[in-house]
PDB file of C-alpha atoms in Angstrom:
ATOM      1  CA  GLU A   1      55.146 -17.690 -34.115  1.00 52.00           C
ATOM      2  CA  THR A   2      52.470 -20.204 -35.052  1.00 65.00           C
ATOM      3  CA  GLY A   3      50.211 -19.596 -37.985  1.00 87.00           C
ATOM      4  CA  VAL A   4      46.443 -20.016 -38.309  1.00 93.00           C
ATOM      5  CA  THR A   5      45.351 -23.581 -38.047  1.00 95.00           C
ATOM      6  CA  GLN A   6      41.961 -25.175 -38.850  1.00 97.00           C
ATOM      7  CA  SER A   7      40.404 -28.496 -38.066  1.00 96.00           C
ATOM      8  CA  PRO A   8      39.340 -30.795 -39.519  1.00 97.00           C
ATOM      9  CA  THR A   9      40.831 -30.473 -42.988  1.00 96.00           C
ATOM     10  CA  HIS A  10      37.964 -32.363 -44.624  1.00 96.00           C
ATOM     11  CA  LEU A  11      34.509 -33.342 -43.460  1.00 96.00           C
ATOM     12  CA  ILE A  12      31.519 -35.160 -44.995  1.00 98.00           C
ATOM     13  CA  LYS A  13      28.063 -34.634 -43.545  1.00 97.00           C
ATOM     14  CA  THR A  14      24.560 -35.385 -44.651  1.00 97.00           C
ATOM     15  CA  ARG A  15      21.752 -32.909 -45.089  1.00 97.00           C
ATOM     16  CA  GLY A  16      20.082 -31.805 -41.850  1.00 97.00           C
ATOM     17  CA  GLN A  17      23.095 -32.586 -39.696  1.00 98.00           C
ATOM     18  CA  GLN A  18      25.126 -30.104 -37.667  1.00 98.00           C
ATOM     19  CA  VAL A  19      28.824 -29.356 -37.976  1.00 98.00           C
ATOM     20  CA  THR A  20      31.453 -27.530 -35.879  1.00 98.00           C
ATOM     21  CA  LEU A  21      34.617 -26.205 -37.445  1.00 98.00           C
ATOM     22  CA  ARG A  22      37.547 -24.994 -35.432  1.00 98.00           C
ATOM     23  CA  CYS A  23      40.224 -22.268 -35.881  1.00 97.00           C
ATOM     24  CA  SER A  24      43.251 -21.372 -33.834  1.00 95.00           C
ATOM     25  CA  SER A  25      44.253 -17.859 -34.433  1.00 90.00           C
ATOM     26  CA  GLN A  26      47.809 -16.700 -34.889  1.00 86.00           C
ATOM     27  CA  SER A  27      49.637 -15.739 -31.736  1.00 83.00           C
ATOM     28  CA  GLY A  28      48.947 -12.153 -30.672  1.00 82.00           C
ATOM     29  CA  HIS A  29      45.733 -11.810 -32.749  1.00 85.00           C
ATOM     30  CA  ASN A  30      42.437 -10.964 -31.118  1.00 87.00           C
ATOM     31  CA  THR A  31      40.103 -11.149 -34.053  1.00 88.00           C
ATOM     32  CA  VAL A  32      38.868 -14.111 -36.152  1.00 92.00           C
ATOM     33  CA  SER A  33      36.830 -13.779 -39.322  1.00 92.00           C
ATOM     34  CA  TRP A  34      35.122 -16.660 -41.119  1.00 96.00           C
ATOM     35  CA  TYR A  35      34.603 -16.973 -44.815  1.00 96.00           C
ATOM     36  CA  GLN A  36      32.822 -19.446 -47.015  1.00 97.00           C
ATOM     37  CA  GLN A  37      34.317 -20.190 -50.444  1.00 95.00           C
ATOM     38  CA  ALA A  38      32.031 -22.137 -52.727  1.00 94.00           C
ATOM     39  CA  LEU A  39      33.501 -23.829 -55.802  1.00 91.00           C
ATOM     40  CA  GLY A  40      34.511 -21.304 -58.422  1.00 88.00           C
ATOM     41  CA  GLN A  41      33.703 -18.341 -56.148  1.00 91.00           C
ATOM     42  CA  GLY A  42      35.676 -15.950 -53.993  1.00 93.00           C
ATOM     43  CA  PRO A  43      35.547 -16.175 -50.213  1.00 94.00           C
ATOM     44  CA  GLN A  44      32.332 -14.672 -48.775  1.00 95.00           C
ATOM     45  CA  PHE A  45      32.446 -13.055 -45.342  1.00 93.00           C
ATOM     46  CA  ILE A  46      30.288 -14.916 -42.774  1.00 95.00           C
ATOM     47  CA  PHE A  47      31.087 -13.106 -39.542  1.00 93.00           C
ATOM     48  CA  GLN A  48      33.877 -11.793 -37.395  1.00 91.00           C
ATOM     49  CA  TYR A  49      34.590 -12.271 -33.716  1.00 92.00           C
ATOM     50  CA  TYR A  50      36.509  -9.790 -31.636  1.00 88.00           C
ATOM     51  CA  ARG A  51      37.268 -10.439 -27.980  1.00 86.00           C
ATOM     52  CA  GLU A  52      34.492 -13.117 -27.816  1.00 90.00           C
ATOM     53  CA  GLU A  53      31.786 -10.955 -29.305  1.00 91.00           C
ATOM     54  CA  GLU A  54      30.385 -11.020 -32.772  1.00 91.00           C
ATOM     55  CA  ASN A  55      31.648  -7.910 -34.579  1.00 87.00           C
ATOM     56  CA  GLY A  56      29.827  -7.883 -37.876  1.00 86.00           C
ATOM     57  CA  ARG A  57      28.014 -10.413 -39.988  1.00 91.00           C
ATOM     58  CA  GLY A  58      27.612 -11.041 -43.652  1.00 91.00           C
ATOM     59  CA  ASN A  59      24.551 -12.218 -45.471  1.00 92.00           C
ATOM     60  CA  PHE A  60      24.276 -15.677 -43.861  1.00 96.00           C
ATOM     61  CA  PRO A  61      21.253 -17.167 -42.050  1.00 96.00           C
ATOM     62  CA  PRO A  62      21.147 -17.609 -38.267  1.00 96.00           C
ATOM     63  CA  ARG A  63      21.885 -21.320 -38.568  1.00 97.00           C
ATOM     64  CA  PHE A  64      25.462 -20.151 -39.101  1.00 98.00           C
ATOM     65  CA  SER A  65      26.740 -19.252 -35.631  1.00 97.00           C
ATOM     66  CA  GLY A  66      30.084 -18.871 -33.991  1.00 96.00           C
ATOM     67  CA  LEU A  67      32.008 -18.605 -30.757  1.00 96.00           C
ATOM     68  CA  GLN A  68      35.347 -17.097 -29.820  1.00 95.00           C
ATOM     69  CA  PHE A  69      37.125 -18.281 -26.674  1.00 93.00           C
ATOM     70  CA  PRO A  70      39.330 -16.366 -24.244  1.00 92.00           C
ATOM     71  CA  ASN A  71      42.430 -17.635 -26.077  1.00 89.00           C
ATOM     72  CA  TYR A  72      40.890 -16.087 -29.266  1.00 89.00           C
ATOM     73  CA  SER A  73      40.407 -19.442 -30.967  1.00 93.00           C
ATOM     74  CA  SER A  74      37.015 -19.811 -32.612  1.00 96.00           C
ATOM     75  CA  GLU A  75      34.356 -22.193 -33.730  1.00 97.00           C
ATOM     76  CA  LEU A  76      31.972 -21.972 -36.599  1.00 98.00           C
ATOM     77  CA  ASN A  77      28.735 -23.940 -36.168  1.00 98.00           C
ATOM     78  CA  VAL A  78      26.282 -24.691 -38.951  1.00 98.00           C
ATOM     79  CA  ASN A  79      22.947 -26.238 -38.113  1.00 97.00           C
ATOM     80  CA  ALA A  80      20.482 -28.016 -40.421  1.00 97.00           C
ATOM     81  CA  LEU A  81      23.067 -28.469 -43.144  1.00 98.00           C
ATOM     82  CA  GLU A  82      21.956 -27.963 -46.718  1.00 97.00           C
ATOM     83  CA  LEU A  83      23.624 -29.177 -49.925  1.00 97.00           C
ATOM     84  CA  ASP A  84      24.638 -25.584 -50.783  1.00 96.00           C
ATOM     85  CA  ASP A  85      26.692 -25.452 -47.578  1.00 98.00           C
ATOM     86  CA  SER A  86      29.321 -27.565 -49.339  1.00 97.00           C
ATOM     87  CA  ALA A  87      32.284 -25.293 -49.580  1.00 97.00           C
ATOM     88  CA  LEU A  88      35.758 -24.445 -48.260  1.00 96.00           C
ATOM     89  CA  TYR A  89      35.502 -22.660 -44.969  1.00 98.00           C
ATOM     90  CA  LEU A  90      38.319 -20.234 -44.234  1.00 97.00           C
ATOM     91  CA  CYS A  91      39.178 -18.509 -41.044  1.00 95.00           C
ATOM     92  CA  ALA A  92      41.457 -15.520 -40.818  1.00 93.00           C
ATOM     93  CA  SER A  93      43.005 -13.938 -37.790  1.00 90.00           C
ATOM     94  CA  SER A  94      44.091 -10.405 -37.286  1.00 84.00           C
ATOM     95  CA  SER A  95      44.504  -7.657 -34.669  1.00 79.00           C
ATOM     96  CA  LEU A  96      41.518  -5.289 -34.753  1.00 70.00           C
ATOM     97  CA  GLY A  97      42.631  -1.738 -34.903  1.00 60.00           C
ATOM     98  CA  ALA A  98      45.224  -2.371 -37.599  1.00 52.00           C
ATOM     99  CA  THR A  99      44.836   0.110 -40.394  1.00 51.00           C
ATOM    100  CA  SER A 100      45.048  -2.286 -43.263  1.00 54.00           C
ATOM    101  CA  GLY A 101      43.902  -5.655 -44.333  1.00 55.00           C
ATOM    102  CA  GLU A 102      47.292  -7.086 -44.861  1.00 59.00           C
ATOM    103  CA  THR A 103      47.388  -8.048 -41.213  1.00 68.00           C
ATOM    104  CA  GLN A 104      44.780 -10.719 -41.882  1.00 82.00           C
ATOM    105  CA  TYR A 105      46.223 -14.229 -41.986  1.00 88.00           C
ATOM    106  CA  PHE A 106      44.208 -17.133 -43.430  1.00 93.00           C
ATOM    107  CA  GLY A 107      44.213 -20.702 -42.393  1.00 95.00           C
ATOM    108  CA  PRO A 108      44.291 -23.539 -44.980  1.00 95.00           C
ATOM    109  CA  GLY A 109      40.537 -24.040 -44.667  1.00 96.00           C
ATOM    110  CA  THR A 110      38.150 -26.903 -43.906  1.00 97.00           C
ATOM    111  CA  ARG A 111      36.507 -28.518 -46.959  1.00 97.00           C
ATOM    112  CA  LEU A 112      32.930 -29.494 -46.093  1.00 97.00           C
ATOM    113  CA  LEU A 113      30.858 -31.759 -48.321  1.00 97.00           C
ATOM    114  CA  VAL A 114      27.169 -32.148 -47.574  1.00 97.00           C
ATOM    115  CA  LEU A 115      25.479 -35.139 -49.189  1.00 97.00           C
TER     116      LEU A 115
ATOM    117  CA  ASP B   1      24.959  -8.916 -56.315  1.00 71.00           C
ATOM    118  CA  GLN B   2      28.687  -9.214 -57.116  1.00 80.00           C
ATOM    119  CA  GLN B   3      30.256  -6.052 -55.755  1.00 92.00           C
ATOM    120  CA  VAL B   4      33.780  -7.068 -56.721  1.00 95.00           C
ATOM    121  CA  LYS B   5      34.210  -8.652 -60.189  1.00 95.00           C
ATOM    122  CA  GLN B   6      37.075 -10.349 -61.891  1.00 97.00           C
ATOM    123  CA  ASN B   7      35.916 -11.007 -65.354  1.00 93.00           C
ATOM    124  CA  SER B   8      38.782 -13.207 -66.496  1.00 95.00           C
ATOM    125  CA  PRO B   9      38.593 -16.620 -64.853  1.00 95.00           C
ATOM    126  CA  SER B  10      41.969 -17.539 -66.279  1.00 97.00           C
ATOM    127  CA  LEU B  11      45.096 -16.031 -67.748  1.00 97.00           C
ATOM    128  CA  SER B  12      48.211 -17.609 -69.268  1.00 98.00           C
ATOM    129  CA  VAL B  13      51.405 -15.651 -69.587  1.00 98.00           C
ATOM    130  CA  GLN B  14      54.879 -16.525 -70.807  1.00 98.00           C
ATOM    131  CA  GLU B  15      57.638 -16.528 -68.189  1.00 98.00           C
ATOM    132  CA  GLY B  16      59.423 -13.185 -68.074  1.00 97.00           C
ATOM    133  CA  ARG B  17      56.506 -11.267 -69.569  1.00 98.00           C
ATOM    134  CA  ILE B  18      54.089  -9.002 -67.751  1.00 98.00           C
ATOM    135  CA  SER B  19      50.939 -10.371 -66.155  1.00 98.00           C
ATOM    136  CA  ILE B  20      48.005  -8.004 -65.818  1.00 98.00           C
ATOM    137  CA  LEU B  21      45.068  -9.055 -63.680  1.00 98.00           C
ATOM    138  CA  ASN B  22      41.975  -6.837 -63.592  1.00 98.00           C
ATOM    139  CA  CYS B  23      39.244  -6.168 -61.072  1.00 97.00           C
ATOM    140  CA  ASP B  24      36.153  -3.984 -61.170  1.00 97.00           C
ATOM    141  CA  TYR B  25      33.983  -2.928 -58.196  1.00 96.00           C
ATOM    142  CA  THR B  26      30.562  -1.326 -57.896  1.00 94.00           C
ATOM    143  CA  ASN B  27      30.418  -0.147 -54.252  1.00 88.00           C
ATOM    144  CA  SER B  28      31.559   3.456 -53.907  1.00 87.00           C
ATOM    145  CA  MET B  29      31.996   2.882 -50.154  1.00 85.00           C
ATOM    146  CA  PHE B  30      35.009   0.640 -50.733  1.00 88.00           C
ATOM    147  CA  ASP B  31      38.047   2.472 -49.423  1.00 86.00           C
ATOM    148  CA  TYR B  32      40.900  -0.111 -49.392  1.00 88.00           C
ATOM    149  CA  PHE B  33      41.763  -2.734 -51.966  1.00 92.00           C
ATOM    150  CA  LEU B  34      43.863  -5.791 -51.631  1.00 92.00           C
ATOM    151  CA  TRP B  35      45.216  -8.621 -53.799  1.00 95.00           C
ATOM    152  CA  TYR B  36      45.545 -12.094 -52.356  1.00 95.00           C
ATOM    153  CA  LYS B  37      47.234 -15.105 -53.919  1.00 96.00           C
ATOM    154  CA  LYS B  38      46.067 -18.652 -53.301  1.00 95.00           C
ATOM    155  CA  TYR B  39      47.826 -21.923 -53.932  1.00 94.00           C
ATOM    156  CA  PRO B  40      45.910 -25.195 -53.830  1.00 89.00           C
ATOM    157  CA  ALA B  41      45.255 -26.586 -50.335  1.00 85.00           C
ATOM    158  CA  GLU B  42      46.454 -23.296 -48.741  1.00 90.00           C
ATOM    159  CA  GLY B  43      44.655 -20.251 -47.518  1.00 92.00           C
ATOM    160  CA  PRO B  44      44.906 -16.950 -49.371  1.00 93.00           C
ATOM    161  CA  THR B  45      48.040 -14.939 -48.642  1.00 92.00           C
ATOM    162  CA  PHE B  46      48.216 -11.225 -48.796  1.00 90.00           C
ATOM    163  CA  LEU B  47      50.159  -9.814 -51.708  1.00 94.00           C
ATOM    164  CA  ILE B  48      49.710  -6.037 -51.977  1.00 93.00           C
ATOM    165  CA  SER B  49      47.195  -3.336 -51.169  1.00 90.00           C
ATOM    166  CA  ILE B  50      46.209   0.147 -52.101  1.00 91.00           C
ATOM    167  CA  SER B  51      44.216   2.898 -50.395  1.00 88.00           C
ATOM    168  CA  SER B  52      41.667   4.895 -52.325  1.00 89.00           C
ATOM    169  CA  ILE B  53      43.739   8.029 -51.799  1.00 89.00           C
ATOM    170  CA  LYS B  54      46.501   6.599 -54.040  1.00 92.00           C
ATOM    171  CA  ASP B  55      46.469   5.499 -57.653  1.00 94.00           C
ATOM    172  CA  LYS B  56      49.540   3.291 -57.571  1.00 97.00           C
ATOM    173  CA  ASN B  57      51.365   1.087 -55.121  1.00 96.00           C
ATOM    174  CA  GLU B  58      54.486  -0.888 -55.928  1.00 97.00           C
ATOM    175  CA  ASP B  59      56.187  -3.770 -54.093  1.00 95.00           C
ATOM    176  CA  GLY B  60      59.052  -5.352 -55.940  1.00 97.00           C
ATOM    177  CA  ARG B  61      57.620  -7.181 -59.004  1.00 98.00           C
ATOM    178  CA  PHE B  62      54.092  -6.361 -58.037  1.00 98.00           C
ATOM    179  CA  THR B  63      52.310  -3.059 -58.771  1.00 98.00           C
ATOM    180  CA  VAL B  64      48.660  -2.281 -58.127  1.00 98.00           C
ATOM    181  CA  PHE B  65      46.927   0.561 -60.034  1.00 98.00           C
ATOM    182  CA  LEU B  66      43.628   2.093 -58.899  1.00 97.00           C
ATOM    183  CA  ASN B  67      41.326   4.131 -61.173  1.00 96.00           C
ATOM    184  CA  LYS B  68      38.726   5.312 -58.754  1.00 94.00           C
ATOM    185  CA  SER B  69      36.574   7.096 -61.290  1.00 94.00           C
ATOM    186  CA  ALA B  70      36.340   3.904 -63.318  1.00 96.00           C
ATOM    187  CA  LYS B  71      36.001   1.727 -60.196  1.00 96.00           C
ATOM    188  CA  HIS B  72      38.747  -0.397 -61.617  1.00 97.00           C
ATOM    189  CA  LEU B  73      42.017  -1.810 -60.325  1.00 96.00           C
ATOM    190  CA  SER B  74      44.690  -3.925 -61.827  1.00 98.00           C
ATOM    191  CA  LEU B  75      47.684  -5.994 -60.604  1.00 98.00           C
ATOM    192  CA  HIS B  76      50.786  -6.021 -62.717  1.00 98.00           C
ATOM    193  CA  ILE B  77      53.412  -8.702 -62.198  1.00 98.00           C
ATOM    194  CA  VAL B  78      56.703  -8.116 -63.962  1.00 97.00           C
ATOM    195  CA  PRO B  79      58.606 -10.206 -64.831  1.00 98.00           C
ATOM    196  CA  SER B  80      56.310 -13.153 -64.335  1.00 98.00           C
ATOM    197  CA  GLN B  81      57.846 -16.282 -62.796  1.00 97.00           C
ATOM    198  CA  PRO B  82      56.614 -19.897 -62.643  1.00 96.00           C
ATOM    199  CA  GLY B  83      56.032 -19.535 -58.866  1.00 96.00           C
ATOM    200  CA  ASP B  84      53.472 -16.877 -59.700  1.00 97.00           C
ATOM    201  CA  SER B  85      51.107 -19.558 -60.943  1.00 98.00           C
ATOM    202  CA  ALA B  86      48.124 -19.435 -58.590  1.00 97.00           C
ATOM    203  CA  VAL B  87      44.633 -18.052 -58.179  1.00 97.00           C
ATOM    204  CA  TYR B  88      44.579 -14.313 -57.517  1.00 98.00           C
ATOM    205  CA  PHE B  89      41.760 -12.681 -55.672  1.00 97.00           C
ATOM    206  CA  CYS B  90      40.939  -9.018 -55.549  1.00 96.00           C
ATOM    207  CA  ALA B  91      39.292  -7.883 -52.298  1.00 93.00           C
ATOM    208  CA  ALA B  92      37.856  -4.640 -51.037  1.00 92.00           C
ATOM    209  CA  ASN B  93      37.295  -3.239 -47.536  1.00 86.00           C
ATOM    210  CA  PRO B  94      34.331  -0.881 -47.056  1.00 75.00           C
ATOM    211  CA  THR B  95      34.926   2.335 -45.218  1.00 60.00           C
ATOM    212  CA  ASN B  96      31.979   2.116 -42.858  1.00 44.00           C
ATOM    213  CA  PHE B  97      32.913  -1.256 -41.628  1.00 48.00           C
ATOM    214  CA  GLY B  98      35.697  -2.325 -39.307  1.00 50.00           C
ATOM    215  CA  ASN B  99      38.794  -3.860 -40.673  1.00 57.00           C
ATOM    216  CA  GLU B 100      39.085  -7.185 -42.357  1.00 63.00           C
ATOM    217  CA  LYS B 101      35.463  -7.722 -43.436  1.00 77.00           C
ATOM    218  CA  LEU B 102      36.593  -8.205 -46.951  1.00 86.00           C
ATOM    219  CA  THR B 103      34.510  -8.582 -50.106  1.00 91.00           C
ATOM    220  CA  PHE B 104      36.305 -10.830 -52.625  1.00 94.00           C
ATOM    221  CA  GLY B 105      36.085 -11.243 -56.315  1.00 96.00           C
ATOM    222  CA  THR B 106      35.733 -14.665 -57.910  1.00 95.00           C
ATOM    223  CA  GLY B 107      39.413 -14.969 -58.658  1.00 96.00           C
ATOM    224  CA  THR B 108      41.670 -15.270 -61.750  1.00 97.00           C
ATOM    225  CA  ARG B 109      43.738 -18.383 -62.273  1.00 97.00           C
ATOM    226  CA  LEU B 110      47.174 -17.262 -63.509  1.00 98.00           C
ATOM    227  CA  THR B 111      49.371 -19.871 -65.282  1.00 98.00           C
ATOM    228  CA  ILE B 112      52.938 -18.894 -66.087  1.00 98.00           C
ATOM    229  CA  ILE B 113      54.297 -20.854 -68.990  1.00 97.00           C
ATOM    230  CA  PRO B 114      58.023 -21.612 -68.718  1.00 93.00           C
TER     231      PRO B 114
END
């Protein structure tokens, strides 16, 4: 059973650029959630994808967008990067329909620095 | 608006003693509460959870207590071990959402002193 993987591990971009982060979900999981963790803060929910459709969104602007593929892997795209987008981006996979949150498995994250 | 609050950014406890981490929430719609543990360069890992219909849940050295009227929960670790040194996040799951759309607190860094 493979765990949740994310790529790249680190990334440096400049303001105004676009970035794509990738996540491979755990085998057997059909749902991917993305979170942003700014320095000194807890993870903040960005959005969730279930069977290739967005299934809920947090308080993030439309320049944060995502995709989920038939194999349930996922991408997070951020356009027009701002300095405040510098954060650790975490993805978590799970099986929707589970009754409790402990079925959510997090990847190690991608650390994005916007200069 | 911070709906889940962990007011202690850090806590140091002697090995073998009890560690108590606290969490407060403001949203009455939260129905399920979880604690996650995070080591550096790793993602959060699930530790223990509690449903709002219970006031206590125990798993080995870890016990979570929920006081719904006070909107407060706590995680007790006893006895504390050096491997427990990590950042602990409290998280909540709202009832009118689907699963896994968690609201996290800001975390408490626990250091166990050998």
